[in-house]
Amino acid sequence: MPSSAESITRLSSCAQPFPARHFPPRHRFACRQTSLVPAKQRRSRITSGYRAFCSAQLQVADLPVSRSPRKPAKLAVFVSGGGSNFRAIHDAILTGHVQAQISAIVSDAPGCGAWAYARQAGIPTFCFPKSSKPYLDMPADTPSPLDTTTLIQVLKHQLEVEYVVLAGYLKLVPAELVREYKDAMLNIHPGLLPAFGGKGLYGLRVHKAVIASGVRFSGATVHFVDEHYDTGPILAQAVVPVHPYDTPQTLAARVLEQEHKLYPRAVAALAEGRITWRDDGVPILWSPQ
């Protein structure tokens, strides 16, 4: 029969990060004083005490996020194509699952599906970046493209946008804009970063590379944006299997289904202040209470 100390050690080993040395002294003392109690009852007491300790630690130490009511956060969404992730986020806002509002749509492809959807929804649209080349299929009423300085002025000061969300935006975000929204800019990638990411790996190109590599799993990754392609801190991931006879199109459909679930949850956590940072720079997403 295991001793009380052994029982405590076993419990702590399967319920990290609370090792045996952090077990409350009063519970250790109680265990030492119960040698005449039947083993089953003694184990039950140890387990109950340990759960109570873990619960207290989680409520006090591990969830420092304020739960006070928040005003809807203001978002700017950057798009380049059809914008299915943008639409998923917008639907989640309309149904009350994300406490936010979309204050601006920014696109390098005015006239794309996401742009048209935003116009129909009454969301302000902005063309970015400013380019010497003419934009193709630009609607007649499209505002003039903005340079980086002007865009920052519009987002930060005129619209008071708090967070930026990239939803299929294919351009590299300028370093100046990234710095303005440090730890406040998210992107979603159709692969399990840090693999299958970087410049030129987007859309079906990712899924082709995944299938060619022979890996058995793929998925979607939500990460914070830094000054490079797909290298920012990872916030959340969803995993799907890669089937033996998958094509890039079938794998893309499976991953996209998970993107539409994962991204609204991540945006909701960002907007509601449910993200904290470890000392080593890893973000932690907390579930709503």
Short mmCIF file of C-alpha atoms in Angstrom, two decimals:
data_model
loop_
_atom_site.label_atom_id
_atom_site.label_comp_id
_atom_site.label_asym_id
_atom_site.label_seq_id
_atom_site.Cartn_x
_atom_site.Cartn_y
_atom_site.Cartn_z
CA MET A 1 0.00 0.00 0.00
CA PRO A 2 1.48 3.41 -0.91
CA SER A 3 2.28 5.82 1.87
CA SER A 4 0.58 9.23 2.18
CA ALA A 5 3.69 10.93 0.84
CA GLU A 6 3.70 8.61 -2.17
CA SER A 7 0.02 9.36 -2.78
CA ILE A 8 0.70 13.10 -2.73
CA THR A 9 3.63 12.67 -5.12
CA ARG A 10 1.49 10.69 -7.56
CA LEU A 11 -1.24 13.34 -7.50
CA SER A 12 1.19 16.15 -8.10
CA SER A 13 2.92 14.35 -10.94
CA CYS A 14 -0.32 14.19 -12.95
CA ALA A 15 -1.55 17.67 -12.11
CA GLN A 16 1.33 19.97 -12.88
CA PRO A 17 2.24 22.83 -12.44
CA PHE A 18 1.68 22.21 -8.69
CA PRO A 19 4.50 19.87 -7.53
CA ALA A 20 4.46 18.12 -4.13
CA ARG A 21 6.65 20.74 -2.49
CA HIS A 22 3.89 23.31 -3.10
CA PHE A 23 1.24 21.17 -1.43
CA PRO A 24 -0.26 23.17 1.47
CA PRO A 25 1.44 22.40 4.82
CA ARG A 26 -1.91 21.93 6.55
CA HIS A 27 -2.79 19.17 4.08
CA ARG A 28 0.58 17.44 4.52
CA PHE A 29 0.07 17.56 8.28
CA ALA A 30 -3.44 16.18 7.96
CA CYS A 31 -2.17 13.28 5.87
CA ARG A 32 0.50 12.36 8.41
CA GLN A 33 -2.12 12.24 11.16
CA THR A 34 -4.47 9.81 9.36
CA SER A 35 -2.46 6.59 9.44
CA LEU A 36 -5.35 4.77 11.17
CA VAL A 37 -7.88 5.85 8.53
CA PRO A 38 -8.68 3.24 5.83
CA ALA A 39 -6.56 3.71 2.71
CA LYS A 40 -9.51 4.47 0.39
CA GLN A 41 -10.82 7.19 2.69
CA ARG A 42 -7.32 8.59 3.19
CA ARG A 43 -6.75 8.86 -0.57
CA SER A 44 -10.13 10.58 -0.93
CA ARG A 45 -9.17 13.16 1.68
CA ILE A 46 -5.83 13.81 0.00
CA THR A 47 -7.46 14.21 -3.40
CA SER A 48 -10.13 16.58 -2.07
CA GLY A 49 -7.57 18.74 -0.31
CA TYR A 50 -5.36 18.88 -3.37
CA ARG A 51 -8.27 19.87 -5.63
CA ALA A 52 -9.24 22.63 -3.21
CA PHE A 53 -5.68 23.93 -3.25
CA CYS A 54 -5.51 23.86 -7.07
CA SER A 55 -8.86 25.66 -7.32
CA ALA A 56 -7.69 28.42 -5.02
CA GLN A 57 -4.45 28.80 -6.96
CA LEU A 58 -6.28 29.09 -10.27
CA GLN A 59 -8.75 31.67 -8.99
CA VAL A 60 -6.14 33.85 -7.30
CA ALA A 61 -2.86 33.37 -9.14
CA ASP A 62 -3.50 32.03 -12.60
CA LEU A 63 -6.34 34.27 -13.80
CA PRO A 64 -5.15 37.85 -13.23
CA VAL A 65 -7.45 39.17 -15.95
CA SER A 66 -10.09 41.64 -14.84
CA ARG A 67 -13.62 40.41 -15.41
CA SER A 68 -15.20 43.86 -15.25
CA PRO A 69 -17.53 44.72 -18.16
CA ARG A 70 -15.73 46.11 -21.21
CA LYS A 71 -16.86 48.34 -24.03
CA PRO A 72 -16.82 46.61 -27.43
CA ALA A 73 -13.28 46.73 -28.78
CA LYS A 74 -12.68 48.48 -32.08
CA LEU A 75 -11.11 46.32 -34.79
CA ALA A 76 -9.56 46.94 -38.18
CA VAL A 77 -9.55 43.89 -40.46
CA PHE A 78 -7.05 43.58 -43.30
CA VAL A 79 -8.16 41.48 -46.30
CA SER A 80 -7.00 40.55 -49.80
CA GLY A 81 -9.59 38.08 -51.10
CA GLY A 82 -12.99 36.59 -50.41
CA GLY A 83 -12.67 37.22 -46.69
CA SER A 84 -14.30 34.09 -45.28
CA ASN A 85 -12.48 34.52 -41.96
CA PHE A 86 -13.51 38.17 -41.87
CA ARG A 87 -17.11 37.09 -42.40
CA ALA A 88 -16.81 34.45 -39.66
CA ILE A 89 -15.59 37.10 -37.23
CA HIS A 90 -18.30 39.54 -38.31
CA ASP A 91 -20.97 36.85 -37.84
CA ALA A 92 -19.59 36.10 -34.35
CA ILE A 93 -19.85 39.81 -33.51
CA LEU A 94 -23.43 40.02 -34.77
CA THR A 95 -24.43 36.97 -32.70
CA GLY A 96 -22.78 38.30 -29.54
CA HIS A 97 -19.91 35.81 -29.37
CA VAL A 98 -17.25 38.50 -29.87
CA GLN A 99 -17.51 41.72 -27.89
CA ALA A 100 -16.17 44.00 -30.60
CA GLN A 101 -17.04 46.11 -33.60
CA ILE A 102 -15.29 46.29 -36.95
CA SER A 103 -14.42 49.93 -37.51
CA ALA A 104 -12.46 49.56 -40.74
CA ILE A 105 -11.65 47.18 -43.57
CA VAL A 106 -8.22 47.68 -45.12
CA SER A 107 -7.35 45.98 -48.42
CA ASP A 108 -4.70 45.88 -51.09
CA ALA A 109 -7.35 44.54 -53.47
CA PRO A 110 -10.31 46.93 -53.60
CA GLY A 111 -13.14 45.19 -55.34
CA CYS A 112 -12.38 41.77 -53.80
CA GLY A 113 -15.17 39.76 -52.19
CA ALA A 114 -14.34 40.93 -48.68
CA TRP A 115 -14.36 44.56 -49.82
CA ALA A 116 -17.79 44.17 -51.42
CA TYR A 117 -19.15 42.46 -48.31
CA ALA A 118 -17.85 45.27 -46.09
CA ARG A 119 -19.45 47.89 -48.31
CA GLN A 120 -22.80 46.10 -48.09
CA ALA A 121 -22.45 45.88 -44.31
CA GLY A 122 -21.72 49.60 -44.04
CA ILE A 123 -18.14 49.15 -42.77
CA PRO A 124 -15.67 51.89 -43.82
CA THR A 125 -13.13 50.65 -46.37
CA PHE A 126 -9.58 51.87 -47.00
CA CYS A 127 -7.15 50.99 -49.75
CA PHE A 128 -3.57 50.20 -48.65
CA PRO A 129 -0.72 50.32 -49.50
CA LYS A 130 -0.19 53.26 -51.81
CA SER A 131 1.37 51.97 -55.01
CA SER A 132 2.76 53.35 -58.23
CA LYS A 133 0.96 50.56 -60.09
CA PRO A 134 -2.77 50.99 -60.79
CA TYR A 135 -5.13 48.74 -58.86
CA LEU A 136 -7.10 46.33 -61.01
CA ASP A 137 -10.89 46.17 -60.83
CA MET A 138 -11.03 49.13 -58.46
CA PRO A 139 -14.60 50.37 -57.93
CA ALA A 140 -15.19 53.91 -59.14
CA ASP A 141 -15.93 55.23 -55.65
CA THR A 142 -12.81 53.74 -54.05
CA PRO A 143 -10.93 56.26 -51.89
CA SER A 144 -7.33 57.02 -52.79
CA PRO A 145 -4.79 54.48 -51.47
CA LEU A 146 -3.13 55.48 -48.20
CA ASP A 147 0.52 55.46 -47.28
CA THR A 148 1.64 53.95 -43.97
CA THR A 149 1.80 57.21 -42.03
CA THR A 150 -1.68 58.26 -43.12
CA LEU A 151 -3.11 54.81 -42.37
CA ILE A 152 -1.69 54.90 -38.83
CA GLN A 153 -3.20 58.35 -38.36
CA VAL A 154 -6.61 57.13 -39.53
CA LEU A 155 -6.63 53.93 -37.48
CA LYS A 156 -5.06 55.15 -34.25
CA HIS A 157 -6.39 58.69 -34.00
CA GLN A 158 -9.48 59.10 -36.18
CA LEU A 159 -11.10 55.70 -35.67
CA GLU A 160 -9.40 54.81 -32.37
CA VAL A 161 -8.85 51.21 -33.51
CA GLU A 162 -7.49 49.08 -30.67
CA TYR A 163 -6.67 45.84 -32.51
CA VAL A 164 -5.74 44.81 -36.03
CA VAL A 165 -6.83 41.45 -37.45
CA LEU A 166 -5.29 40.06 -40.65
CA ALA A 167 -7.78 37.82 -42.45
CA GLY A 168 -6.19 36.62 -45.66
CA TYR A 169 -4.09 39.76 -46.12
CA LEU A 170 -1.17 38.79 -48.35
CA LYS A 171 1.11 41.81 -48.01
CA LEU A 172 3.86 42.14 -45.40
CA VAL A 173 2.64 44.67 -42.84
CA PRO A 174 5.07 47.61 -42.57
CA ALA A 175 7.26 47.64 -39.47
CA GLU A 176 5.91 51.05 -38.43
CA LEU A 177 2.35 49.71 -38.28
CA VAL A 178 3.44 46.54 -36.46
CA ARG A 179 5.14 48.64 -33.79
CA GLU A 180 2.03 50.77 -33.36
CA TYR A 181 0.03 47.61 -32.68
CA LYS A 182 2.59 45.53 -30.81
CA ASP A 183 0.85 42.57 -29.13
CA ALA A 184 -2.41 43.84 -30.61
CA MET A 185 -2.26 42.43 -34.15
CA LEU A 186 -3.33 38.89 -35.04
CA ASN A 187 -2.99 36.75 -38.15
CA ILE A 188 -4.27 33.29 -39.06
CA HIS A 189 -2.20 30.86 -41.12
CA PRO A 190 -3.57 27.68 -42.79
CA GLY A 191 -0.84 25.44 -41.38
CA LEU A 192 0.74 24.41 -38.10
CA LEU A 193 3.44 26.99 -37.57
CA PRO A 194 6.38 27.16 -37.25
CA ALA A 195 6.29 24.58 -40.07
CA PHE A 196 5.01 25.48 -43.55
CA GLY A 197 5.18 29.24 -43.07
CA GLY A 198 7.13 32.16 -44.44
CA LYS A 199 7.18 34.29 -47.55
CA GLY A 200 5.31 32.74 -50.46
CA LEU A 201 3.55 30.10 -48.35
CA TYR A 202 -0.14 30.99 -48.31
CA GLY A 203 -3.40 29.44 -49.45
CA LEU A 204 -3.12 26.29 -51.54
CA ARG A 205 0.66 26.57 -51.56
CA VAL A 206 0.67 25.65 -47.88
CA HIS A 207 -1.55 22.62 -48.41
CA LYS A 208 0.53 21.42 -51.37
CA ALA A 209 3.66 21.61 -49.23
CA VAL A 210 1.97 19.78 -46.36
CA ILE A 211 0.83 16.90 -48.59
CA ALA A 212 4.20 16.66 -50.33
CA SER A 213 6.01 16.44 -46.98
CA GLY A 214 4.11 13.33 -45.90
CA VAL A 215 3.10 14.69 -42.48
CA ARG A 216 -0.01 13.16 -40.95
CA PHE A 217 -1.50 16.31 -39.43
CA SER A 218 -2.06 19.90 -40.46
CA GLY A 219 -4.25 22.67 -39.14
CA ALA A 220 -4.60 26.38 -38.49
CA THR A 221 -2.49 28.73 -36.38
CA VAL A 222 -3.44 32.09 -34.90
CA HIS A 223 -0.37 34.13 -34.01
CA PHE A 224 0.62 37.66 -33.13
CA VAL A 225 2.22 39.60 -35.96
CA ASP A 226 5.82 40.73 -35.93
CA GLU A 227 7.91 42.30 -38.68
CA HIS A 228 8.33 39.06 -40.66
CA TYR A 229 6.09 36.50 -42.31
CA ASP A 230 4.52 33.98 -39.90
CA THR A 231 7.12 34.24 -37.13
CA GLY A 232 5.19 36.00 -34.35
CA PRO A 233 4.24 34.32 -31.05
CA ILE A 234 1.69 31.52 -31.47
CA LEU A 235 -1.60 32.08 -29.64
CA ALA A 236 -3.83 29.16 -30.67
CA GLN A 237 -3.91 26.19 -33.03
CA ALA A 238 -6.42 23.67 -34.36
CA VAL A 239 -5.34 20.31 -35.77
CA VAL A 240 -6.85 18.22 -38.57
CA PRO A 241 -5.72 14.90 -40.06
CA VAL A 242 -4.09 14.68 -43.46
CA HIS A 243 -5.71 11.80 -45.32
CA PRO A 244 -3.68 9.52 -47.65
CA TYR A 245 -5.48 10.68 -50.79
CA ASP A 246 -6.00 14.34 -49.90
CA THR A 247 -5.66 16.99 -52.56
CA PRO A 248 -4.72 20.56 -51.68
CA GLN A 249 -8.38 21.47 -52.17
CA THR A 250 -9.79 18.81 -49.83
CA LEU A 251 -7.22 19.58 -47.15
CA ALA A 252 -7.87 23.31 -47.53
CA ALA A 253 -11.59 22.79 -46.95
CA ARG A 254 -10.92 20.78 -43.78
CA VAL A 255 -8.51 23.37 -42.41
CA LEU A 256 -10.76 26.29 -43.35
CA GLU A 257 -13.62 24.80 -41.35
CA GLN A 258 -11.39 24.92 -38.27
CA GLU A 259 -10.17 28.44 -39.09
CA HIS A 260 -13.74 29.72 -38.96
CA LYS A 261 -14.09 28.32 -35.42
CA LEU A 262 -10.62 29.16 -34.12
CA TYR A 263 -10.20 32.73 -35.29
CA PRO A 264 -13.39 34.20 -33.76
CA ARG A 265 -12.46 32.58 -30.42
CA ALA A 266 -8.98 34.11 -30.54
CA VAL A 267 -10.30 37.53 -31.54
CA ALA A 268 -12.88 37.33 -28.74
CA ALA A 269 -10.12 36.63 -26.21
CA LEU A 270 -8.07 39.56 -27.51
CA ALA A 271 -11.03 41.94 -27.44
CA GLU A 272 -12.12 40.83 -23.97
CA GLY A 273 -8.68 40.99 -22.35
CA ARG A 274 -8.36 37.22 -21.88
CA ILE A 275 -4.76 36.95 -23.08
CA THR A 276 -1.80 37.04 -20.71
CA TRP A 277 1.92 36.63 -21.37
CA ARG A 278 4.40 34.27 -19.77
CA ASP A 279 7.80 35.59 -18.74
CA ASP A 280 9.35 33.88 -21.78
CA GLY A 281 7.09 35.78 -24.19
CA VAL A 282 4.51 33.05 -24.86
CA PRO A 283 0.89 34.28 -24.96
CA ILE A 284 -1.78 32.35 -23.03
CA LEU A 285 -5.44 32.41 -24.08
CA TRP A 286 -7.91 31.95 -21.23
CA SER A 287 -11.43 30.61 -21.62
CA PRO A 288 -14.26 32.93 -20.54
CA GLN A 289 -15.54 32.40 -17.01
#
